[in-house]
Amino acid sequence: MSQSGTGSQERALHEEYMAEFWQKEPGAEIKAEATWGPTAETRALYFAHNQQAPLGLPDIPLILPSVDRFVLIVENISLEWIAQLGVTCDIDPDFFYKHTQSPADISPWNAVFPPRYNVEVGTVHSLRRGSESWHIDGVFNHNYLGPDRSRPSALQNPNFVNRRLEYHAEYGWEAAARVSYCHLPRGRHLFLVDAPIPFPQKRLDVPMTTLHFPVSRSRGGLPMPQLFGRPRHSLFENMERFFTHDWHFDALEYLGRSASTMLYLIVASTWTYNLQHLDRTIKRLAFEEIRRPSININDQLHDCRQNADTIRTEVSSARKWIPQVVIDEVENYLNYSGRSLTHCPHNAFDEVLKESETMERFLMATFQLLMSTISVLDAEASMQQTQSGLQQARDAQRLTVLASIYLPLSLVTGIFGMNITEINDSKLPWWVSIVTLATIVACTLAIWWSYIRLERLRGRKNENLKDRTIESKG
């Protein structure tokens, strides 16, 4: 078959698949331009054992059909990606359709979070062709913009899917997000996540956005942390970091069907990474930059202190409210696979808290070291100023020596420049110069003697006053 014939057949398959997709909601195709407008690009990551690479739309039919075990994470999926993935991997269109839906209520938070903890959140649904899936909603919260509703340009949702983005008077801006998972035959796994909302970041080193999922026994849900050092809160990047560990890839086959368990594993892995990142930052400041500290070092250390407090607070909360079913599922898998129970989320949280205490002690020691370094640098600056003063004194001494050398020459010049009869036939006799010189010398000696006498009298007066003070105290 010719290449043009193959392309026509592929387009026909895509059109047939998308026709089935649009049948899920009558009239949805007509509203597609408004709902699926031009936004951020789709990006995808492909994971297999010992392999990780970005995946483009043309790569899907070339790579995926021949691979049995892989994980594919797609952010901000577009219609073209839906058609290509659906046809290539034989995915039920109902999976993509449900990913495009958003819960309805008076606010994104009320739509996502039930009045009380619901164990049915993220329930697994069976799809045709032997696949299974779950969908779970979360809420991005960003409360650093203030109550200014007139700034929509700073809060445009970049997703193809029209997620809710609203301002809440008490809690700031809220944006809905949905995570979808499909377990395909042959050990293949597909995750769909939304693109990050471009909330403004005041400081890169201090995360300001939180993403909450209703999988915790706490009313506030499970906060998914932002990776430290990243400009946006991106679940895509969190999952990219998560699947770099081989055991997470292996565990997906057994634990992937539980939305709560997967999210807790990702949260525990992210907090572990954040702790390591913060520890490296503090040690870089302590061992390198603090030697010659700049004016920004103190601010950077305070940012580290704030992040350390965030780790301790958020990890303690996640550890406290973890559902028992999550612990049981992970422990059962770890016992079955022969892996250490330290990988269990609650044990990972305990380890993060333990290491954070050590890190905070080191951070406090770094603050003290900064103060000591500043004192040493101040002493060094004072010493340099003293040496500069001594150098100026030596320079003045050299000038005095030069003046003493040239003084006789000035005297000779002055003598031969006198207007007296013996030198230049002036009417003044020579003894006028002698009388004038003697008068000036006498006046100079009188002034000098008066100054010395006055200083001595002042010294005696101060000594007498000091003696009287000592006697009165005695």
Short mmCIF file of C-alpha atoms in Angstrom, two decimals:
data_model
loop_
_atom_site.label_atom_id
_atom_site.label_comp_id
_atom_site.label_asym_id
_atom_site.label_seq_id
_atom_site.Cartn_x
_atom_site.Cartn_y
_atom_site.Cartn_z
CA MET A 1 0.00 0.00 0.00
CA SER A 2 1.31 3.45 -0.89
CA GLN A 3 2.21 6.01 1.73
CA SER A 4 -0.72 8.23 0.70
CA GLY A 5 -3.08 5.27 1.06
CA THR A 6 -1.72 4.53 4.53
CA GLY A 7 -2.18 8.17 5.52
CA SER A 8 -5.75 8.18 4.26
CA GLN A 9 -6.53 5.01 6.18
CA GLU A 10 -5.02 6.50 9.36
CA ARG A 11 -7.07 9.68 8.98
CA ALA A 12 -10.20 7.61 8.50
CA LEU A 13 -9.49 5.67 11.69
CA HIS A 14 -8.93 8.91 13.59
CA GLU A 15 -12.16 10.41 12.29
CA GLU A 16 -14.09 7.29 13.21
CA TYR A 17 -12.56 7.30 16.70
CA MET A 18 -13.32 10.99 17.30
CA ALA A 19 -16.87 10.53 16.05
CA GLU A 20 -17.34 7.95 18.80
CA PHE A 21 -15.68 10.35 21.26
CA TRP A 22 -18.07 13.22 20.41
CA GLN A 23 -21.09 10.93 20.71
CA LYS A 24 -20.55 10.92 24.50
CA GLU A 25 -22.00 14.44 24.66
CA PRO A 26 -24.38 15.60 21.90
CA GLY A 27 -23.42 19.01 20.55
CA ALA A 28 -19.94 18.91 22.10
CA GLU A 29 -18.21 18.95 18.74
CA ILE A 30 -19.92 22.24 17.86
CA LYS A 31 -18.51 23.84 21.05
CA ALA A 32 -15.03 22.41 20.50
CA GLU A 33 -13.49 25.64 19.25
CA ALA A 34 -14.53 27.52 22.39
CA THR A 35 -13.60 24.76 24.80
CA TRP A 36 -10.45 23.51 23.07
CA GLY A 37 -8.99 26.84 22.12
CA PRO A 38 -5.32 27.64 21.41
CA THR A 39 -3.38 27.18 24.67
CA ALA A 40 -0.17 25.61 25.94
CA GLU A 41 1.32 22.71 24.00
CA THR A 42 0.86 19.06 24.88
CA ARG A 43 3.94 17.35 26.26
CA ALA A 44 4.51 13.69 27.09
CA LEU A 45 7.10 11.47 28.76
CA TYR A 46 7.64 7.83 27.97
CA PHE A 47 9.07 5.46 30.58
CA ALA A 48 10.22 1.88 30.11
CA HIS A 49 12.77 -0.08 32.12
CA ASN A 50 16.08 1.82 32.00
CA GLN A 51 14.62 4.22 29.45
CA GLN A 52 13.05 7.65 29.73
CA ALA A 53 12.42 10.04 26.88
CA PRO A 54 10.03 12.78 25.75
CA LEU A 55 7.44 11.58 23.26
CA GLY A 56 6.05 13.54 20.33
CA LEU A 57 2.84 12.96 18.43
CA PRO A 58 4.60 11.31 15.42
CA ASP A 59 6.44 8.92 17.79
CA ILE A 60 3.25 7.28 19.10
CA PRO A 61 2.60 4.83 16.18
CA LEU A 62 6.32 4.16 15.82
CA ILE A 63 7.16 3.24 19.43
CA LEU A 64 4.13 2.26 21.50
CA PRO A 65 2.66 -0.69 19.50
CA SER A 66 5.80 -2.79 19.90
CA VAL A 67 6.39 -2.17 23.63
CA ASP A 68 4.71 -4.35 26.27
CA ARG A 69 5.55 -2.51 29.49
CA PHE A 70 5.65 1.26 29.63
CA VAL A 71 4.34 4.32 31.46
CA LEU A 72 3.19 7.30 29.45
CA ILE A 73 2.44 10.66 31.11
CA VAL A 74 0.63 13.22 28.97
CA GLU A 75 0.12 16.82 30.07
CA ASN A 76 -2.60 19.00 28.56
CA ILE A 77 -3.85 16.46 26.04
CA SER A 78 -5.23 17.81 22.76
CA LEU A 79 -7.73 16.36 20.32
CA GLU A 80 -4.94 15.19 18.01
CA TRP A 81 -3.31 13.30 20.86
CA ILE A 82 -6.63 11.75 21.88
CA ALA A 83 -7.16 10.43 18.37
CA GLN A 84 -3.61 9.13 17.95
CA LEU A 85 -3.40 7.46 21.37
CA GLY A 86 -6.91 6.04 21.11
CA VAL A 87 -6.29 4.41 17.74
CA THR A 88 -2.71 3.27 18.42
CA CYS A 89 -3.26 1.83 21.92
CA ASP A 90 -6.92 0.80 21.38
CA ILE A 91 -8.23 2.89 24.30
CA ASP A 92 -11.92 3.23 25.03
CA PRO A 93 -13.03 6.80 24.07
CA ASP A 94 -14.99 6.91 27.32
CA PHE A 95 -11.67 7.26 29.20
CA PHE A 96 -10.75 10.46 27.36
CA TYR A 97 -14.28 11.80 27.56
CA LYS A 98 -14.39 11.46 31.35
CA HIS A 99 -11.01 13.18 31.60
CA THR A 100 -12.49 16.25 29.88
CA GLN A 101 -15.31 16.57 32.42
CA SER A 102 -15.22 18.89 35.45
CA PRO A 103 -17.33 18.58 38.62
CA ALA A 104 -19.96 21.26 39.15
CA ASP A 105 -20.68 23.16 42.38
CA ILE A 106 -20.58 26.68 43.80
CA SER A 107 -16.75 26.64 43.79
CA PRO A 108 -13.94 24.32 42.65
CA TRP A 109 -13.25 23.36 46.28
CA ASN A 110 -16.87 22.48 47.04
CA ALA A 111 -17.08 20.54 43.80
CA VAL A 112 -14.05 18.39 44.60
CA PHE A 113 -14.18 17.94 48.38
CA PRO A 114 -17.12 16.07 49.92
CA PRO A 115 -18.40 17.00 53.41
CA ARG A 116 -16.46 14.06 54.84
CA TYR A 117 -13.78 11.62 53.70
CA ASN A 118 -15.08 9.31 50.98
CA VAL A 119 -13.25 6.04 50.37
CA GLU A 120 -14.97 5.80 46.97
CA VAL A 121 -13.00 8.74 45.56
CA GLY A 122 -11.00 7.56 42.54
CA THR A 123 -13.04 4.39 42.07
CA VAL A 124 -11.77 2.06 39.34
CA HIS A 125 -13.98 1.75 36.26
CA SER A 126 -13.83 -1.11 33.81
CA LEU A 127 -13.46 -0.19 30.17
CA ARG A 128 -13.87 -2.29 27.09
CA ARG A 129 -10.95 -4.24 25.66
CA GLY A 130 -9.83 -5.31 29.16
CA SER A 131 -8.73 -1.87 30.39
CA GLU A 132 -9.39 -0.18 33.74
CA SER A 133 -9.32 3.49 34.69
CA TRP A 134 -9.88 6.02 37.44
CA HIS A 135 -10.30 9.77 37.50
CA ILE A 136 -9.71 12.06 40.46
CA ASP A 137 -10.11 15.80 40.82
CA GLY A 138 -7.90 18.20 42.75
CA VAL A 139 -7.83 21.91 43.50
CA PHE A 140 -4.94 24.30 42.96
CA ASN A 141 -4.88 27.02 45.59
CA HIS A 142 -2.91 30.26 45.32
CA ASN A 143 -3.59 32.97 47.89
CA TYR A 144 -0.75 35.46 47.22
CA LEU A 145 -2.48 37.68 44.65
CA GLY A 146 -4.82 39.52 47.01
CA PRO A 147 -8.48 40.34 46.40
CA ASP A 148 -7.95 41.88 42.97
CA ARG A 149 -10.46 40.34 40.57
CA SER A 150 -9.42 42.68 37.76
CA ARG A 151 -6.31 40.71 36.77
CA PRO A 152 -7.62 37.86 34.59
CA SER A 153 -4.60 38.04 32.30
CA ALA A 154 -2.44 36.69 35.13
CA LEU A 155 -4.78 33.77 35.68
CA GLN A 156 -5.62 32.25 32.32
CA ASN A 157 -5.98 28.49 32.34
CA PRO A 158 -3.54 27.07 29.75
CA ASN A 159 -5.32 23.72 29.31
CA PHE A 160 -7.17 22.58 26.21
CA VAL A 161 -9.84 21.30 28.57
CA ASN A 162 -11.73 24.20 30.13
CA ARG A 163 -11.04 23.76 33.85
CA ARG A 164 -12.68 26.04 36.42
CA LEU A 165 -10.61 28.97 37.68
CA GLU A 166 -12.27 31.22 40.26
CA TYR A 167 -11.52 33.65 43.06
CA HIS A 168 -12.61 32.82 46.61
CA ALA A 169 -12.86 35.74 49.03
CA GLU A 170 -11.32 33.84 51.94
CA TYR A 171 -8.90 31.41 50.31
CA GLY A 172 -7.74 33.26 47.19
CA TRP A 173 -7.67 31.81 43.69
CA GLU A 174 -8.76 28.22 43.09
CA ALA A 175 -8.38 26.14 39.95
CA ALA A 176 -9.79 22.68 39.30
CA ALA A 177 -7.50 19.92 38.03
CA ARG A 178 -8.11 16.31 37.04
CA VAL A 179 -5.79 13.30 36.99
CA SER A 180 -6.80 10.28 34.93
CA TYR A 181 -5.21 6.83 34.82
CA CYS A 182 -5.77 3.98 32.40
CA HIS A 183 -4.36 0.49 32.96
CA LEU A 184 -4.02 -1.13 29.55
CA PRO A 185 -3.28 -4.76 28.67
CA ARG A 186 0.34 -5.92 28.31
CA GLY A 187 1.47 -3.88 31.35
CA ARG A 188 0.96 -0.48 29.77
CA HIS A 189 -0.06 2.55 31.83
CA LEU A 190 -1.33 5.97 30.76
CA PHE A 191 -1.61 9.07 32.98
CA LEU A 192 -3.31 12.28 31.90
CA VAL A 193 -2.64 15.47 33.90
CA ASP A 194 -3.45 19.13 33.45
CA ALA A 195 -0.90 21.83 32.67
CA PRO A 196 0.12 24.04 35.62
CA ILE A 197 -1.73 27.29 36.17
CA PRO A 198 0.70 30.20 35.61
CA PHE A 199 0.25 31.73 39.05
CA PRO A 200 2.80 34.50 39.66
CA GLN A 201 5.75 33.45 41.83
CA LYS A 202 7.18 36.18 44.07
CA ARG A 203 10.24 34.11 44.89
CA LEU A 204 11.41 31.01 43.06
CA ASP A 205 12.89 29.47 46.21
CA VAL A 206 9.60 29.56 48.15
CA PRO A 207 6.68 27.62 46.61
CA MET A 208 3.38 29.52 46.84
CA THR A 209 0.88 27.14 45.22
CA THR A 210 -0.67 23.97 46.64
CA LEU A 211 -2.60 21.17 44.93
CA HIS A 212 -5.07 19.31 47.17
CA PHE A 213 -6.62 15.89 46.49
CA PRO A 214 -9.58 14.47 48.47
CA VAL A 215 -7.81 11.21 49.39
CA SER A 216 -6.92 12.04 52.99
CA ARG A 217 -8.92 11.69 56.19
CA SER A 218 -8.26 15.41 56.70
CA ARG A 219 -10.88 17.91 55.50
CA GLY A 220 -8.15 19.78 53.66
CA GLY A 221 -7.23 16.68 51.69
CA LEU A 222 -3.74 15.57 50.69
CA PRO A 223 -1.53 18.48 49.55
CA MET A 224 0.68 17.59 46.61
CA PRO A 225 3.89 19.61 47.12
CA GLN A 226 5.54 21.67 44.45
CA LEU A 227 9.06 20.62 43.54
CA PHE A 228 11.49 23.04 45.16
CA GLY A 229 13.36 25.22 42.71
CA ARG A 230 10.70 24.98 39.99
CA PRO A 231 8.83 28.07 38.74
CA ARG A 232 5.42 26.34 38.56
CA HIS A 233 3.52 23.67 40.44
CA SER A 234 3.53 20.92 37.81
CA LEU A 235 2.14 17.46 38.56
CA PHE A 236 3.77 16.35 35.32
CA GLU A 237 7.21 17.17 36.74
CA ASN A 238 6.35 15.52 40.07
CA MET A 239 5.47 12.29 38.23
CA GLU A 240 8.55 12.59 36.05
CA ARG A 241 10.65 12.61 39.23
CA PHE A 242 8.58 9.78 40.73
CA PHE A 243 9.09 7.30 37.88
CA THR A 244 12.86 7.73 37.80
CA HIS A 245 12.87 5.12 40.60
CA ASP A 246 12.59 1.57 39.23
CA TRP A 247 10.55 0.23 42.11
CA HIS A 248 7.84 2.84 41.46
CA PHE A 249 7.64 1.58 37.90
CA ASP A 250 7.33 -2.03 39.11
CA ALA A 251 4.78 -1.15 41.82
CA LEU A 252 2.45 0.48 39.31
CA GLU A 253 1.25 -2.90 38.04
CA TYR A 254 0.02 -3.83 41.53
CA LEU A 255 -0.82 -0.45 43.12
CA GLY A 256 -1.83 1.68 40.14
CA ARG A 257 -5.51 0.78 40.42
CA SER A 258 -5.76 2.73 43.71
CA ALA A 259 -5.80 6.49 43.19
CA SER A 260 -5.22 7.19 46.90
CA THR A 261 -2.22 4.87 47.11
CA MET A 262 -0.59 6.26 43.97
CA LEU A 263 -1.03 9.86 45.10
CA TYR A 264 0.41 9.12 48.54
CA LEU A 265 3.41 7.42 46.97
CA ILE A 266 3.99 10.45 44.69
CA VAL A 267 3.63 12.86 47.63
CA ALA A 268 6.10 10.87 49.78
CA SER A 269 8.59 10.73 46.91
CA THR A 270 8.24 14.47 46.23
CA TRP A 271 8.80 15.42 49.87
CA THR A 272 11.89 13.19 49.95
CA TYR A 273 13.24 14.97 46.88
CA ASN A 274 12.41 18.40 48.32
CA LEU A 275 14.26 17.56 51.52
CA GLN A 276 17.31 16.48 49.54
CA HIS A 277 17.12 19.60 47.38
CA LEU A 278 16.85 21.87 50.42
CA ASP A 279 19.71 20.06 52.16
CA ARG A 280 21.94 20.55 49.10
CA THR A 281 21.01 24.23 48.96
CA ILE A 282 21.84 24.80 52.63
CA LYS A 283 25.19 22.99 52.32
CA ARG A 284 26.08 24.98 49.21
CA LEU A 285 25.44 28.19 51.14
CA ALA A 286 27.29 26.90 54.22
CA PHE A 287 30.38 25.51 52.48
CA GLU A 288 30.81 27.80 49.47
CA GLU A 289 28.96 31.10 49.42
CA ILE A 290 29.25 31.88 53.12
CA ARG A 291 33.05 32.20 52.81
CA ARG A 292 32.58 35.61 51.22
CA PRO A 293 28.89 36.27 51.87
CA SER A 294 26.94 38.62 49.65
CA ILE A 295 24.12 40.79 50.91
CA ASN A 296 21.55 38.20 49.71
CA ILE A 297 22.90 35.27 51.76
CA ASN A 298 20.80 36.13 54.81
CA ASP A 299 17.62 36.21 52.70
CA GLN A 300 18.47 32.88 51.12
CA LEU A 301 18.99 31.26 54.51
CA HIS A 302 15.65 32.63 55.72
CA ASP A 303 14.00 31.16 52.61
CA CYS A 304 15.59 27.82 53.50
CA ARG A 305 14.27 28.15 57.04
CA GLN A 306 10.77 28.83 55.70
CA ASN A 307 10.96 25.79 53.40
CA ALA A 308 12.20 23.62 56.26
CA ASP A 309 9.21 24.69 58.33
CA THR A 310 6.91 23.88 55.38
CA ILE A 311 8.40 20.39 55.11
CA ARG A 312 7.95 19.71 58.81
CA THR A 313 4.38 21.03 58.90
CA GLU A 314 3.07 19.44 55.71
CA VAL A 315 4.77 16.08 56.17
CA SER A 316 3.50 15.83 59.75
CA SER A 317 -0.03 16.49 58.52
CA ALA A 318 0.23 13.98 55.67
CA ARG A 319 1.59 11.37 58.10
CA LYS A 320 -1.18 12.00 60.61
CA TRP A 321 -4.12 11.72 58.21
CA ILE A 322 -2.99 8.89 55.92
CA PRO A 323 -5.79 6.30 55.45
CA GLN A 324 -5.03 2.86 56.84
CA VAL A 325 -6.04 1.25 53.53
CA VAL A 326 -3.10 3.00 51.83
CA ILE A 327 -0.65 1.65 54.42
CA ASP A 328 -2.07 -1.87 54.09
CA GLU A 329 -1.93 -1.89 50.29
CA VAL A 330 1.68 -0.70 50.12
CA GLU A 331 2.87 -3.01 52.91
CA ASN A 332 1.23 -6.00 51.23
CA TYR A 333 3.00 -5.21 47.98
CA LEU A 334 6.37 -4.61 49.68
CA ASN A 335 6.09 -7.92 51.58
CA TYR A 336 5.11 -9.71 48.37
CA SER A 337 7.99 -8.20 46.36
CA GLY A 338 10.54 -8.61 49.16
CA ARG A 339 11.29 -4.90 49.36
CA SER A 340 12.00 -2.87 52.49
CA LEU A 341 9.03 -1.43 54.35
CA THR A 342 10.86 1.91 54.48
CA HIS A 343 9.29 2.60 51.07
CA CYS A 344 5.84 2.70 52.66
CA PRO A 345 4.51 6.30 52.68
CA HIS A 346 4.12 6.59 56.46
CA ASN A 347 7.68 5.27 56.99
CA ALA A 348 8.99 7.61 54.30
CA PHE A 349 7.25 10.52 56.05
CA ASP A 350 8.87 9.51 59.35
CA GLU A 351 12.29 9.42 57.71
CA VAL A 352 11.76 12.86 56.16
CA LEU A 353 10.79 14.30 59.56
CA LYS A 354 13.83 12.71 61.21
CA GLU A 355 16.26 14.01 58.59
CA SER A 356 14.62 17.43 58.59
CA GLU A 357 15.47 17.83 62.29
CA THR A 358 19.14 17.19 61.53
CA MET A 359 18.97 19.58 58.60
CA GLU A 360 17.39 22.35 60.71
CA ARG A 361 20.14 22.03 63.34
CA PHE A 362 22.70 22.39 60.57
CA LEU A 363 20.76 25.39 59.25
CA MET A 364 20.86 27.11 62.65
CA ALA A 365 24.59 26.41 62.85
CA THR A 366 24.92 27.99 59.41
CA PHE A 367 23.20 31.15 60.69
CA GLN A 368 25.74 31.30 63.54
CA LEU A 369 28.56 30.70 61.09
CA LEU A 370 27.27 33.58 58.98
CA MET A 371 27.39 35.89 62.01
CA SER A 372 30.93 34.73 62.82
CA THR A 373 32.01 35.18 59.21
CA ILE A 374 30.58 38.71 59.15
CA SER A 375 32.47 39.51 62.39
CA VAL A 376 35.71 38.19 60.92
CA LEU A 377 35.16 40.20 57.73
CA ASP A 378 34.44 43.32 59.80
CA ALA A 379 37.68 42.78 61.73
CA GLU A 380 39.50 42.28 58.45
CA ALA A 381 38.01 45.50 57.08
CA SER A 382 39.05 47.37 60.25
CA MET A 383 42.57 45.97 59.93
CA GLN A 384 42.70 47.11 56.33
CA GLN A 385 41.60 50.59 57.38
CA THR A 386 44.29 50.63 60.10
CA GLN A 387 46.93 49.56 57.60
CA SER A 388 45.70 52.25 55.23
CA GLY A 389 46.08 54.85 58.02
CA LEU A 390 49.60 53.64 58.79
CA GLN A 391 50.48 53.83 55.12
CA GLN A 392 49.24 57.42 55.00
CA ALA A 393 51.34 58.24 58.07
CA ARG A 394 54.42 56.75 56.38
CA ASP A 395 53.69 58.77 53.28
CA ALA A 396 53.44 61.95 55.39
CA GLN A 397 56.77 61.07 57.05
CA ARG A 398 58.40 60.75 53.63
CA LEU A 399 57.03 64.16 52.69
CA THR A 400 58.47 65.61 55.93
CA VAL A 401 61.90 64.20 55.08
CA LEU A 402 61.68 65.68 51.62
CA ALA A 403 60.67 69.02 53.15
CA SER A 404 63.67 68.93 55.51
CA ILE A 405 65.91 68.36 52.51
CA TYR A 406 64.52 71.27 50.56
CA LEU A 407 64.27 73.65 53.59
CA PRO A 408 67.96 74.78 53.44
CA LEU A 409 67.51 75.46 49.76
CA SER A 410 64.50 77.60 50.56
CA LEU A 411 66.53 79.44 53.19
CA VAL A 412 69.33 80.13 50.72
CA THR A 413 66.81 81.30 48.16
CA GLY A 414 65.20 83.57 50.73
CA ILE A 415 68.54 85.06 51.75
CA PHE A 416 69.61 85.82 48.23
CA GLY A 417 66.18 87.23 47.52
CA MET A 418 66.46 89.87 50.31
CA ASN A 419 66.20 93.48 49.35
CA ILE A 420 69.32 94.76 51.16
CA THR A 421 72.22 96.92 50.07
CA GLU A 422 74.82 94.15 50.15
CA ILE A 423 72.86 91.90 47.74
CA ASN A 424 70.89 94.01 45.25
CA ASP A 425 71.75 97.61 46.09
CA SER A 426 68.58 98.21 48.10
CA LYS A 427 68.34 101.21 50.47
CA LEU A 428 67.75 98.88 53.51
CA PRO A 429 70.84 97.88 55.50
CA TRP A 430 71.59 94.18 56.22
CA TRP A 431 70.86 94.39 59.95
CA VAL A 432 67.11 94.98 59.24
CA SER A 433 66.84 91.31 58.16
CA ILE A 434 68.55 90.16 61.34
CA VAL A 435 66.22 92.21 63.55
CA THR A 436 63.13 90.97 61.70
CA LEU A 437 64.27 87.34 61.95
CA ALA A 438 65.02 87.67 65.67
CA THR A 439 61.60 89.22 66.32
CA ILE A 440 59.78 86.39 64.47
CA VAL A 441 61.81 83.71 66.29
CA ALA A 442 61.06 85.32 69.66
CA CYS A 443 57.32 85.49 68.93
CA THR A 444 57.30 81.84 67.75
CA LEU A 445 59.12 80.66 70.92
CA ALA A 446 56.72 82.64 73.11
CA ILE A 447 53.68 81.07 71.46
CA TRP A 448 55.19 77.60 71.69
CA TRP A 449 56.11 78.05 75.37
CA SER A 450 52.59 79.34 76.15
CA TYR A 451 51.03 76.31 74.43
CA ILE A 452 53.25 73.84 76.37
CA ARG A 453 52.51 75.63 79.64
CA LEU A 454 48.76 75.55 79.03
CA GLU A 455 48.82 71.81 78.25
CA ARG A 456 50.69 71.09 81.48
CA LEU A 457 48.22 73.10 83.54
CA ARG A 458 45.31 71.22 81.95
CA GLY A 459 46.98 67.88 82.70
CA ARG A 460 47.50 68.78 86.38
CA LYS A 461 43.93 69.99 86.68
CA ASN A 462 42.61 66.69 85.27
CA GLU A 463 44.81 64.68 87.64
CA ASN A 464 43.60 66.67 90.67
CA LEU A 465 39.99 66.19 89.60
CA LYS A 466 40.57 62.46 89.20
CA ASP A 467 42.19 62.22 92.67
CA ARG A 468 39.25 64.05 94.26
CA THR A 469 36.80 61.70 92.56
CA ILE A 470 38.65 58.64 93.86
CA GLU A 471 38.79 60.09 97.40
CA SER A 472 35.08 60.91 97.39
CA LYS A 473 34.22 57.33 96.29
CA GLY A 474 36.57 55.91 98.90
#
